[in-house]
Amino acid sequence: MPFRFVFVIALFSLGLAGCTGGSASATASARVTARAELSTTPSPVALVGATPAEGARAMEIACEAAAPELCNALDDDCDGRLDEDASCPYTPGEVQVVVAWNSDADVDLYLTEPSGTTASFQSPSAAGGLEIQHAGRGACVEDPGPAARVESARIARNAAPGTYSVALHYLMECDADGGPTTALVSLSVGGRHVGSWTYLLTPSERLQVLEFELQ
């Protein structure tokens, strides 16, 4: 049974507060598109198992059916999906991996599929429908906008069977207050929240954080 890391949850409540809400400049058509994608029922997919890296801390997180969904890598409303509110600059899929972090650093998400191809900030699309939908830059840009401390990868539908791996790269601190950073990684498969884990990253560190298998 995983411990309850109350101090980590409190840390993210403060550190990720800037990830909530949407951009005032978001167009109406973008919101309509996001809602249309959310209404599409993902095709069935079966999870064989998920294995976090050594040193990961599993988080037991309370959710509430009536709670608003925030852009924070959590399933706030208990529906099994992550950050599906139309204000978030990304949408769920059959498979979704979201990372959120608690500093102004620039952290990059890498998702590698069974064929060996990887989607990342540098190569946002890969074979099999794998894509990085949103890449936050922390404080490395002048106007970071909403979800600046969040990155999201997904496969919209028809995910290939096999083993997937998730890695994080602490690219840069962006300011003097970057320092060691706690990253929260959450996985949703087939509309079910599989789990959430925290990892401590140091500047320039690249770490494989999670493997999961589909069939």
Short mmCIF file of C-alpha atoms in Angstrom, two decimals:
data_model
loop_
_atom_site.label_atom_id
_atom_site.label_comp_id
_atom_site.label_asym_id
_atom_site.label_seq_id
_atom_site.Cartn_x
_atom_site.Cartn_y
_atom_site.Cartn_z
CA MET A 1 0.00 0.00 0.00
CA PRO A 2 1.62 3.29 -1.03
CA PHE A 3 2.16 5.97 1.61
CA ARG A 4 0.24 9.18 1.38
CA PHE A 5 2.73 11.89 0.50
CA VAL A 6 0.79 14.81 1.92
CA PHE A 7 3.77 17.15 1.65
CA VAL A 8 4.17 16.35 -2.05
CA ILE A 9 0.48 16.96 -2.69
CA ALA A 10 0.70 20.27 -0.86
CA LEU A 11 3.80 21.15 -2.87
CA PHE A 12 2.00 20.52 -6.12
CA SER A 13 -1.07 22.43 -4.93
CA LEU A 14 1.20 25.48 -4.64
CA GLY A 15 3.73 24.85 -7.38
CA LEU A 16 1.24 23.89 -10.09
CA ALA A 17 -1.31 26.57 -9.34
CA GLY A 18 -0.21 28.44 -12.43
CA CYS A 19 -1.23 25.50 -14.63
CA THR A 20 -4.94 25.93 -14.12
CA GLY A 21 -7.36 27.65 -16.37
CA GLY A 22 -7.10 28.61 -20.03
CA SER A 23 -5.64 31.30 -22.21
CA ALA A 24 -7.78 34.35 -22.89
CA SER A 25 -6.48 34.31 -26.43
CA ALA A 26 -7.69 30.77 -27.18
CA THR A 27 -10.00 30.84 -30.16
CA ALA A 28 -13.56 29.57 -30.08
CA SER A 29 -12.81 27.12 -32.86
CA ALA A 30 -9.97 25.58 -30.84
CA ARG A 31 -12.31 25.02 -27.91
CA VAL A 32 -14.92 23.42 -30.19
CA THR A 33 -12.25 21.15 -31.65
CA ALA A 34 -11.07 20.12 -28.18
CA ARG A 35 -14.62 19.28 -27.07
CA ALA A 36 -15.25 17.34 -30.29
CA GLU A 37 -12.15 15.23 -29.65
CA LEU A 38 -13.28 14.55 -26.10
CA SER A 39 -16.60 13.21 -27.35
CA THR A 40 -14.88 10.52 -29.42
CA THR A 41 -14.96 7.17 -27.63
CA PRO A 42 -11.50 5.57 -27.55
CA SER A 43 -11.20 2.06 -28.97
CA PRO A 44 -10.66 -0.71 -26.39
CA VAL A 45 -7.12 -1.36 -25.22
CA ALA A 46 -5.87 -3.68 -22.50
CA LEU A 47 -3.12 -2.80 -20.04
CA VAL A 48 -0.88 -5.72 -19.07
CA GLY A 49 1.02 -3.77 -16.42
CA ALA A 50 2.94 -0.61 -15.52
CA THR A 51 6.36 -0.52 -13.85
CA PRO A 52 7.71 2.76 -12.42
CA ALA A 53 11.45 3.30 -12.12
CA GLU A 54 13.32 2.57 -8.92
CA GLY A 55 12.96 5.47 -6.53
CA ALA A 56 9.52 6.49 -7.79
CA ARG A 57 6.93 7.40 -5.19
CA ALA A 58 3.40 6.24 -5.93
CA MET A 59 0.80 8.85 -5.06
CA GLU A 60 -2.59 7.98 -3.65
CA ILE A 61 -4.67 10.96 -4.71
CA ALA A 62 -8.22 11.72 -3.69
CA CYS A 63 -10.62 12.75 -6.45
CA GLU A 64 -14.21 13.97 -6.43
CA ALA A 65 -16.82 13.40 -9.12
CA ALA A 66 -18.00 17.02 -9.07
CA ALA A 67 -14.51 18.56 -8.95
CA PRO A 68 -13.35 20.80 -11.81
CA GLU A 69 -10.67 19.23 -14.00
CA LEU A 70 -7.42 21.21 -13.87
CA CYS A 71 -4.31 21.15 -16.08
CA ASN A 72 -2.20 19.37 -13.45
CA ALA A 73 -1.58 15.75 -14.60
CA LEU A 74 -4.26 14.47 -12.20
CA ASP A 75 -7.68 12.86 -12.54
CA ASP A 76 -9.48 15.48 -10.47
CA ASP A 77 -13.04 14.35 -11.28
CA CYS A 78 -12.59 10.55 -10.98
CA ASP A 79 -13.55 9.76 -14.59
CA GLY A 80 -10.28 8.01 -15.43
CA ARG A 81 -9.02 10.67 -17.84
CA LEU A 82 -6.38 13.35 -17.26
CA ASP A 83 -6.88 17.10 -17.67
CA GLU A 84 -9.77 16.76 -20.12
CA ASP A 85 -11.20 20.22 -19.49
CA ALA A 86 -11.42 22.24 -22.72
CA SER A 87 -9.25 24.97 -21.17
CA CYS A 88 -6.21 22.65 -21.20
CA PRO A 89 -4.13 22.90 -24.42
CA TYR A 90 -4.25 19.12 -24.96
CA THR A 91 -6.87 16.35 -24.93
CA PRO A 92 -7.04 12.74 -23.70
CA GLY A 93 -6.65 9.71 -25.94
CA GLU A 94 -6.75 5.95 -25.71
CA VAL A 95 -3.33 6.24 -24.07
CA GLN A 96 -2.23 9.42 -22.31
CA VAL A 97 0.88 10.32 -20.32
CA VAL A 98 1.04 13.71 -18.59
CA VAL A 99 3.88 15.20 -16.56
CA ALA A 100 3.63 18.28 -14.33
CA TRP A 101 6.44 19.81 -12.28
CA ASN A 102 6.82 22.33 -9.48
CA SER A 103 9.54 24.76 -10.60
CA ASP A 104 10.22 27.20 -13.43
CA ALA A 105 12.51 24.67 -15.14
CA ASP A 106 12.02 23.34 -18.67
CA VAL A 107 11.31 19.60 -18.41
CA ASP A 108 10.84 17.49 -21.56
CA LEU A 109 8.70 14.35 -21.87
CA TYR A 110 9.73 11.40 -24.09
CA LEU A 111 7.37 8.54 -24.97
CA THR A 112 8.77 5.58 -26.91
CA GLU A 113 6.48 3.01 -28.53
CA PRO A 114 7.14 -0.71 -29.17
CA SER A 115 8.60 -0.05 -32.64
CA GLY A 116 11.35 2.05 -31.03
CA THR A 117 10.21 5.44 -32.32
CA THR A 118 10.02 8.28 -29.81
CA ALA A 119 7.84 11.37 -29.60
CA SER A 120 9.30 14.41 -27.82
CA PHE A 121 9.38 18.21 -27.91
CA GLN A 122 11.95 17.97 -30.71
CA SER A 123 9.94 15.35 -32.68
CA PRO A 124 6.31 15.75 -31.61
CA SER A 125 4.90 13.04 -33.90
CA ALA A 126 5.90 9.38 -34.26
CA ALA A 127 4.61 6.27 -36.01
CA GLY A 128 1.40 4.69 -34.79
CA GLY A 129 -0.34 7.96 -33.91
CA LEU A 130 1.94 8.82 -30.99
CA GLU A 131 2.17 12.58 -30.42
CA ILE A 132 3.32 15.23 -27.98
CA GLN A 133 0.28 17.50 -27.77
CA HIS A 134 1.66 20.14 -25.45
CA ALA A 135 5.20 21.02 -24.35
CA GLY A 136 5.49 23.48 -21.46
CA ARG A 137 8.65 25.62 -21.27
CA GLY A 138 8.51 26.74 -17.65
CA ALA A 139 9.99 30.23 -17.31
CA CYS A 140 12.22 29.81 -20.37
CA VAL A 141 9.88 31.92 -22.49
CA GLU A 142 8.78 35.47 -21.78
CA ASP A 143 5.05 34.68 -21.76
CA PRO A 144 4.73 30.99 -20.85
CA GLY A 145 0.92 30.99 -20.82
CA PRO A 146 -1.30 28.32 -19.26
CA ALA A 147 0.10 24.88 -18.50
CA ALA A 148 3.69 26.19 -18.62
CA ARG A 149 4.77 23.41 -16.25
CA VAL A 150 2.97 20.55 -18.01
CA GLU A 151 3.68 18.27 -20.99
CA SER A 152 1.27 15.73 -22.47
CA ALA A 153 1.69 12.80 -24.87
CA ARG A 154 -1.06 10.59 -26.24
CA ILE A 155 -2.17 7.99 -28.75
CA ALA A 156 -5.67 8.97 -29.82
CA ARG A 157 -6.76 5.44 -30.74
CA ASN A 158 -5.59 2.03 -31.99
CA ALA A 159 -2.50 1.87 -29.78
CA ALA A 160 -0.09 -0.87 -30.86
CA PRO A 161 0.47 -3.79 -28.46
CA GLY A 162 3.86 -4.05 -26.78
CA THR A 163 6.03 -2.21 -24.28
CA TYR A 164 6.16 1.59 -24.03
CA SER A 165 8.70 3.62 -22.07
CA VAL A 166 8.48 7.11 -20.59
CA ALA A 167 11.50 9.33 -19.92
CA LEU A 168 12.00 12.86 -18.58
CA HIS A 169 14.83 15.30 -19.32
CA TYR A 170 15.52 18.29 -17.10
CA LEU A 171 16.59 20.45 -20.03
CA MET A 172 17.42 23.71 -18.25
CA GLU A 173 16.68 25.70 -15.11
CA CYS A 174 15.45 28.83 -16.94
CA ASP A 175 16.15 30.97 -13.86
CA ALA A 176 18.15 30.89 -10.64
CA ASP A 177 15.25 29.23 -8.79
CA GLY A 178 15.06 26.09 -10.96
CA GLY A 179 17.10 23.69 -8.83
CA PRO A 180 15.98 20.16 -7.94
CA THR A 181 12.47 19.68 -9.26
CA THR A 182 9.69 17.25 -8.35
CA ALA A 183 7.92 15.85 -11.41
CA LEU A 184 4.55 14.10 -11.29
CA VAL A 185 3.87 11.54 -14.04
CA SER A 186 0.38 10.12 -14.59
CA LEU A 187 -0.80 7.38 -16.96
CA SER A 188 -4.31 6.79 -18.32
CA VAL A 189 -5.14 3.81 -20.57
CA GLY A 190 -8.54 3.11 -22.13
CA GLY A 191 -10.24 5.76 -20.02
CA ARG A 192 -8.81 4.41 -16.75
CA HIS A 193 -6.34 6.24 -14.52
CA VAL A 194 -3.59 3.65 -14.04
CA GLY A 195 -1.47 5.58 -11.55
CA SER A 196 0.57 8.66 -10.64
CA TRP A 197 4.20 8.72 -9.50
CA THR A 198 6.63 11.43 -8.41
CA TYR A 199 10.33 11.70 -9.25
CA LEU A 200 13.06 14.11 -8.15
CA LEU A 201 15.06 15.55 -11.07
CA THR A 202 18.27 17.57 -10.96
CA PRO A 203 19.43 20.00 -13.67
CA SER A 204 20.46 18.28 -16.95
CA GLU A 205 19.34 14.86 -15.67
CA ARG A 206 17.60 12.46 -18.06
CA LEU A 207 15.71 9.63 -16.41
CA GLN A 208 13.58 6.74 -17.65
CA VAL A 209 10.64 6.88 -15.27
CA LEU A 210 8.03 4.35 -16.39
CA GLU A 211 7.38 1.32 -18.59
CA PHE A 212 3.96 -0.05 -19.44
CA GLU A 213 2.73 -2.88 -21.64
CA LEU A 214 -0.41 -3.04 -23.78
CA GLN A 215 -2.09 -5.94 -25.52
#
